[in-house]
Each structure stands twice: as C-alpha cells, then as structure tokens.
C-alpha cells in the first residue's frame, strides 16, 4: 500500500533542484517540491505538505496534517512500514 504522509518543511535546501528538508514524524528527509510549482504554490519553512515517494504532492494546513496523521497512525502496520521506507530513502 502506498500512502501520502504529512510532513513539515524545515528549509528549502536546493532551490535549483526544488528540494526541501522536511520532518515527517521525526524523520528528516529531502523531498522534491517541484510538483507544487505547477500549481503555483510557493513552499517555505513551516508549511505542511503531503508527501508520496519523495515528492510533495500538495500543501496542507496544520489541522488537515494532524487529521491525516491520526488517520494514518490508526492504520498501524501500513503506516509504520511507510515510515520505515521513508527512513531508508534518500534524495540528495
């Protein structure tokens, strides 16, 4: 199962390649934010994002991010597996 999980932008680390450092449940990874350019959405520190396989697919507000995270945590093993895969991934 593939999930989009919420994270918070810590900083944009590579503007040219559209990479941002994001915190997802304590896991910090670089994710590509380029897909949000097409929607005309700027991304900066503190912004909430939904992330799928290393790509930010949409911006979300804090309330939506928390609701999504609670829902995913309720899925148990599938959510834990997604976090483990995120920990093992690296976009640099």
PDB file of N, CA, C and O in Angstrom, residues 5-50:
ATOM      1  N   UNK A   5       1.913  10.902   3.218  1.00  0.00           N
ATOM      2  CA  UNK A   5       2.010  11.204   4.639  1.00  0.00           C
ATOM      3  C   UNK A   5       2.358  12.679   4.844  1.00  0.00           C
ATOM      4  O   UNK A   5       3.059  13.279   4.043  1.00  0.00           O
ATOM      5  N   UNK A   6       1.842  13.267   5.922  1.00  0.00           N
ATOM      6  CA  UNK A   6       2.079  14.690   6.151  1.00  0.00           C
ATOM      7  C   UNK A   6       3.460  14.943   6.757  1.00  0.00           C
ATOM      8  O   UNK A   6       3.972  14.146   7.532  1.00  0.00           O
ATOM      9  N   UNK A   7       4.043  16.062   6.362  1.00  0.00           N
ATOM     10  CA  UNK A   7       5.318  16.496   6.906  1.00  0.00           C
ATOM     11  C   UNK A   7       5.372  18.011   6.952  1.00  0.00           C
ATOM     12  O   UNK A   7       4.529  18.684   6.363  1.00  0.00           O
ATOM     13  N   UNK A   8       6.377  18.539   7.637  1.00  0.00           N
ATOM     14  CA  UNK A   8       6.546  19.983   7.764  1.00  0.00           C
ATOM     15  C   UNK A   8       7.888  20.398   7.175  1.00  0.00           C
ATOM     16  O   UNK A   8       8.922  19.801   7.474  1.00  0.00           O
ATOM     17  N   UNK A   9       7.856  21.439   6.357  1.00  0.00           N
ATOM     18  CA  UNK A   9       9.069  21.952   5.737  1.00  0.00           C
ATOM     19  C   UNK A   9       9.937  22.619   6.798  1.00  0.00           C
ATOM     20  O   UNK A   9       9.467  23.486   7.538  1.00  0.00           O
ATOM     21  N   UNK A  10      11.198  22.196   6.849  1.00  0.00           N
ATOM     22  CA  UNK A  10      12.170  22.823   7.739  1.00  0.00           C
ATOM     23  C   UNK A  10      12.917  23.926   7.004  1.00  0.00           C
ATOM     24  O   UNK A  10      13.142  25.004   7.547  1.00  0.00           O
ATOM     25  N   UNK A  11      13.316  23.635   5.760  1.00  0.00           N
ATOM     26  CA  UNK A  11      14.003  24.628   4.936  1.00  0.00           C
ATOM     27  C   UNK A  11      14.062  24.147   3.495  1.00  0.00           C
ATOM     28  O   UNK A  11      14.013  22.950   3.227  1.00  0.00           O
ATOM     29  N   UNK A  12      14.142  25.086   2.571  1.00  0.00           N
ATOM     30  CA  UNK A  12      14.398  24.758   1.177  1.00  0.00           C
ATOM     31  C   UNK A  12      15.917  24.680   1.066  1.00  0.00           C
ATOM     32  O   UNK A  12      16.613  25.651   1.334  1.00  0.00           O
ATOM     33  N   UNK A  13      16.425  23.494   0.714  1.00  0.00           N
ATOM     34  CA  UNK A  13      17.870  23.273   0.737  1.00  0.00           C
ATOM     35  C   UNK A  13      18.528  23.392  -0.638  1.00  0.00           C
ATOM     36  O   UNK A  13      19.741  23.579  -0.717  1.00  0.00           O
ATOM     37  N   UNK A  14      17.761  23.265  -1.697  1.00  0.00           N
ATOM     38  CA  UNK A  14      18.314  23.353  -3.048  1.00  0.00           C
ATOM     39  C   UNK A  14      17.239  23.928  -3.963  1.00  0.00           C
ATOM     40  O   UNK A  14      16.407  23.186  -4.496  1.00  0.00           O
ATOM     41  N   UNK A  15      17.261  25.224  -4.118  1.00  0.00           N
ATOM     42  CA  UNK A  15      16.234  25.913  -4.912  1.00  0.00           C
ATOM     43  C   UNK A  15      16.263  25.451  -6.372  1.00  0.00           C
ATOM     44  O   UNK A  15      15.217  25.224  -6.981  1.00  0.00           O
ATOM     45  N   UNK A  16      17.461  25.309  -6.940  1.00  0.00           N
ATOM     46  CA  UNK A  16      17.588  24.941  -8.352  1.00  0.00           C
ATOM     47  C   UNK A  16      16.968  23.576  -8.646  1.00  0.00           C
ATOM     48  O   UNK A  16      16.329  23.389  -9.687  1.00  0.00           O
ATOM     49  N   UNK A  17      17.158  22.625  -7.747  1.00  0.00           N
ATOM     50  CA  UNK A  17      16.609  21.282  -7.939  1.00  0.00           C
ATOM     51  C   UNK A  17      15.300  21.060  -7.204  1.00  0.00           C
ATOM     52  O   UNK A  17      14.773  19.949  -7.207  1.00  0.00           O
ATOM     53  N   UNK A  18      14.780  22.123  -6.571  1.00  0.00           N
ATOM     54  CA  UNK A  18      13.482  22.120  -5.888  1.00  0.00           C
ATOM     55  C   UNK A  18      13.421  21.054  -4.788  1.00  0.00           C
ATOM     56  O   UNK A  18      12.502  20.242  -4.718  1.00  0.00           O
ATOM     57  N   UNK A  19      14.421  21.079  -3.891  1.00  0.00           N
ATOM     58  CA  UNK A  19      14.466  20.150  -2.768  1.00  0.00           C
ATOM     59  C   UNK A  19      14.285  20.902  -1.461  1.00  0.00           C
ATOM     60  O   UNK A  19      14.863  21.966  -1.264  1.00  0.00           O
ATOM     61  N   UNK A  20      13.492  20.320  -0.574  1.00  0.00           N
ATOM     62  CA  UNK A  20      13.277  20.888   0.754  1.00  0.00           C
ATOM     63  C   UNK A  20      13.534  19.817   1.801  1.00  0.00           C
ATOM     64  O   UNK A  20      13.222  18.642   1.589  1.00  0.00           O
ATOM     65  N   UNK A  21      14.100  20.217   2.926  1.00  0.00           N
ATOM     66  CA  UNK A  21      14.263  19.319   4.075  1.00  0.00           C
ATOM     67  C   UNK A  21      12.931  19.332   4.827  1.00  0.00           C
ATOM     68  O   UNK A  21      12.423  20.394   5.181  1.00  0.00           O
ATOM     69  N   UNK A  22      12.378  18.153   5.065  1.00  0.00           N
ATOM     70  CA  UNK A  22      11.051  18.012   5.664  1.00  0.00           C
ATOM     71  C   UNK A  22      11.123  17.063   6.854  1.00  0.00           C
ATOM     72  O   UNK A  22      11.858  16.081   6.823  1.00  0.00           O
ATOM     73  N   UNK A  23      10.357  17.366   7.888  1.00  0.00           N
ATOM     74  CA  UNK A  23      10.241  16.491   9.050  1.00  0.00           C
ATOM     75  C   UNK A  23       8.919  15.745   8.946  1.00  0.00           C
ATOM     76  O   UNK A  23       7.849  16.354   8.876  1.00  0.00           O
ATOM     77  N   UNK A  24       9.019  14.414   8.949  1.00  0.00           N
ATOM     78  CA  UNK A  24       7.835  13.547   8.911  1.00  0.00           C
ATOM     79  C   UNK A  24       7.902  12.649  10.135  1.00  0.00           C
ATOM     80  O   UNK A  24       8.716  11.727  10.193  1.00  0.00           O
ATOM     81  N   UNK A  25       7.113  12.957  11.140  1.00  0.00           N
ATOM     82  CA  UNK A  25       7.059  12.150  12.363  1.00  0.00           C
ATOM     83  C   UNK A  25       8.454  11.905  12.936  1.00  0.00           C
ATOM     84  O   UNK A  25       8.786  10.801  13.338  1.00  0.00           O
ATOM     85  N   UNK A  26       9.288  12.934  12.914  1.00  0.00           N
ATOM     86  CA  UNK A  26      10.626  12.823  13.460  1.00  0.00           C
ATOM     87  C   UNK A  26      11.688  12.366  12.484  1.00  0.00           C
ATOM     88  O   UNK A  26      12.869  12.381  12.788  1.00  0.00           O
ATOM     89  N   UNK A  27      11.279  11.946  11.299  1.00  0.00           N
ATOM     90  CA  UNK A  27      12.215  11.539  10.249  1.00  0.00           C
ATOM     91  C   UNK A  27      12.449  12.750   9.354  1.00  0.00           C
ATOM     92  O   UNK A  27      11.498  13.341   8.845  1.00  0.00           O
ATOM     93  N   UNK A  28      13.719  13.125   9.187  1.00  0.00           N
ATOM     94  CA  UNK A  28      14.046  14.279   8.346  1.00  0.00           C
ATOM     95  C   UNK A  28      14.652  13.799   7.033  1.00  0.00           C
ATOM     96  O   UNK A  28      15.635  13.072   7.041  1.00  0.00           O
ATOM     97  N   UNK A  29      14.029  14.229   5.948  1.00  0.00           N
ATOM     98  CA  UNK A  29      14.466  13.834   4.620  1.00  0.00           C
ATOM     99  C   UNK A  29      14.295  15.001   3.662  1.00  0.00           C
ATOM    100  O   UNK A  29      13.446  15.862   3.854  1.00  0.00           O
ATOM    101  N   UNK A  30      15.082  14.954   2.578  1.00  0.00           N
ATOM    102  CA  UNK A  30      14.880  15.893   1.483  1.00  0.00           C
ATOM    103  C   UNK A  30      13.790  15.332   0.587  1.00  0.00           C
ATOM    104  O   UNK A  30      13.782  14.130   0.299  1.00  0.00           O
ATOM    105  N   UNK A  31      12.877  16.195   0.180  1.00  0.00           N
ATOM    106  CA  UNK A  31      11.824  15.799  -0.749  1.00  0.00           C
ATOM    107  C   UNK A  31      11.774  16.813  -1.889  1.00  0.00           C
ATOM    108  O   UNK A  31      12.152  17.969  -1.725  1.00  0.00           O
ATOM    109  N   UNK A  32      11.308  16.354  -3.010  1.00  0.00           N
ATOM    110  CA  UNK A  32      11.184  17.218  -4.170  1.00  0.00           C
ATOM    111  C   UNK A  32       9.878  18.002  -4.071  1.00  0.00           C
ATOM    112  O   UNK A  32       8.816  17.409  -3.887  1.00  0.00           O
ATOM    113  N   UNK A  33       9.965  19.312  -4.183  1.00  0.00           N
ATOM    114  CA  UNK A  33       8.774  20.175  -4.096  1.00  0.00           C
ATOM    115  C   UNK A  33       8.385  20.734  -5.459  1.00  0.00           C
ATOM    116  O   UNK A  33       7.481  21.562  -5.566  1.00  0.00           O
ATOM    117  N   UNK A  34       9.034  20.268  -6.505  1.00  0.00           N
ATOM    118  CA  UNK A  34       8.803  20.784  -7.849  1.00  0.00           C
ATOM    119  C   UNK A  34       7.392  20.607  -8.372  1.00  0.00           C
ATOM    120  O   UNK A  34       6.916  21.425  -9.166  1.00  0.00           O
ATOM    121  N   UNK A  35       6.690  19.556  -7.958  1.00  0.00           N
ATOM    122  CA  UNK A  35       5.319  19.346  -8.434  1.00  0.00           C
ATOM    123  C   UNK A  35       4.392  20.483  -7.997  1.00  0.00           C
ATOM    124  O   UNK A  35       3.395  20.756  -8.661  1.00  0.00           O
ATOM    125  N   UNK A  36       4.725  21.131  -6.898  1.00  0.00           N
ATOM    126  CA  UNK A  36       3.874  22.222  -6.413  1.00  0.00           C
ATOM    127  C   UNK A  36       4.046  23.486  -7.239  1.00  0.00           C
ATOM    128  O   UNK A  36       3.184  24.364  -7.224  1.00  0.00           O
ATOM    129  N   UNK A  37       5.141  23.585  -8.000  1.00  0.00           N
ATOM    130  CA  UNK A  37       5.356  24.737  -8.872  1.00  0.00           C
ATOM    131  C   UNK A  37       4.247  24.853  -9.906  1.00  0.00           C
ATOM    132  O   UNK A  37       3.793  25.945 -10.223  1.00  0.00           O
ATOM    133  N   UNK A  38       3.812  23.694 -10.433  1.00  0.00           N
ATOM    134  CA  UNK A  38       2.763  23.677 -11.455  1.00  0.00           C
ATOM    135  C   UNK A  38       1.458  24.250 -10.928  1.00  0.00           C
ATOM    136  O   UNK A  38       0.676  24.822 -11.670  1.00  0.00           O
ATOM    137  N   UNK A  39       1.224  24.099  -9.639  1.00  0.00           N
ATOM    138  CA  UNK A  39       0.006  24.623  -9.018  1.00  0.00           C
ATOM    139  C   UNK A  39       0.201  26.075  -8.580  1.00  0.00           C
ATOM    140  O   UNK A  39      -0.716  26.683  -8.031  1.00  0.00           O
ATOM    141  N   UNK A  40       1.405  26.603  -8.788  1.00  0.00           N
ATOM    142  CA  UNK A  40       1.680  27.988  -8.405  1.00  0.00           C
ATOM    143  C   UNK A  40       1.812  28.182  -6.913  1.00  0.00           C
ATOM    144  O   UNK A  40       1.628  29.279  -6.405  1.00  0.00           O
ATOM    145  N   UNK A  41       2.129  27.118  -6.186  1.00  0.00           N
ATOM    146  CA  UNK A  41       2.234  27.197  -4.734  1.00  0.00           C
ATOM    147  C   UNK A  41       3.695  27.360  -4.318  1.00  0.00           C
ATOM    148  O   UNK A  41       4.542  26.553  -4.674  1.00  0.00           O
ATOM    149  N   UNK A  42       3.973  28.408  -3.559  1.00  0.00           N
ATOM    150  CA  UNK A  42       5.318  28.563  -3.016  1.00  0.00           C
ATOM    151  C   UNK A  42       5.427  27.723  -1.747  1.00  0.00           C
ATOM    152  O   UNK A  42       4.438  27.455  -1.078  1.00  0.00           O
ATOM    153  N   UNK A  43       6.645  27.294  -1.440  1.00  0.00           N
ATOM    154  CA  UNK A  43       6.883  26.443  -0.279  1.00  0.00           C
ATOM    155  C   UNK A  43       7.995  27.056   0.550  1.00  0.00           C
ATOM    156  O   UNK A  43       9.021  27.463   0.017  1.00  0.00           O
ATOM    157  N   UNK A  44       7.768  27.114   1.869  1.00  0.00           N
ATOM    158  CA  UNK A  44       8.779  27.645   2.761  1.00  0.00           C
ATOM    159  C   UNK A  44       8.703  26.988   4.127  1.00  0.00           C
ATOM    160  O   UNK A  44       7.813  26.170   4.393  1.00  0.00           O
ATOM    161  N   UNK A  45       9.641  27.337   4.997  1.00  0.00           N
ATOM    162  CA  UNK A  45       9.668  26.760   6.348  1.00  0.00           C
ATOM    163  C   UNK A  45       8.320  26.904   7.057  1.00  0.00           C
ATOM    164  O   UNK A  45       7.667  27.944   6.975  1.00  0.00           O
ATOM    165  N   UNK A  46       7.916  25.811   7.707  1.00  0.00           N
ATOM    166  CA  UNK A  46       6.660  25.800   8.443  1.00  0.00           C
ATOM    167  C   UNK A  46       5.473  25.309   7.646  1.00  0.00           C
ATOM    168  O   UNK A  46       4.428  24.995   8.210  1.00  0.00           O
ATOM    169  N   UNK A  47       5.601  25.226   6.328  1.00  0.00           N
ATOM    170  CA  UNK A  47       4.489  24.752   5.504  1.00  0.00           C
ATOM    171  C   UNK A  47       4.278  23.256   5.710  1.00  0.00           C
ATOM    172  O   UNK A  47       5.233  22.488   5.843  1.00  0.00           O
ATOM    173  N   UNK A  48       3.025  22.851   5.714  1.00  0.00           N
ATOM    174  CA  UNK A  48       2.667  21.444   5.780  1.00  0.00           C
ATOM    175  C   UNK A  48       2.510  20.892   4.375  1.00  0.00           C
ATOM    176  O   UNK A  48       1.985  21.568   3.489  1.00  0.00           O
ATOM    177  N   UNK A  49       2.994  19.665   4.166  1.00  0.00           N
ATOM    178  CA  UNK A  49       2.924  19.021   2.861  1.00  0.00           C
ATOM    179  C   UNK A  49       2.436  17.592   3.007  1.00  0.00           C
ATOM    180  O   UNK A  49       2.668  16.951   4.026  1.00  0.00           O
ATOM    181  N   UNK A  50       1.791  17.092   1.969  1.00  0.00           N
ATOM    182  CA  UNK A  50       1.541  15.660   1.857  1.00  0.00           C
ATOM    183  C   UNK A  50       2.612  15.131   0.923  1.00  0.00           C
ATOM    184  O   UNK A  50       2.835  15.673  -0.162  1.00  0.00           O
TER     185      UNK A  50
END
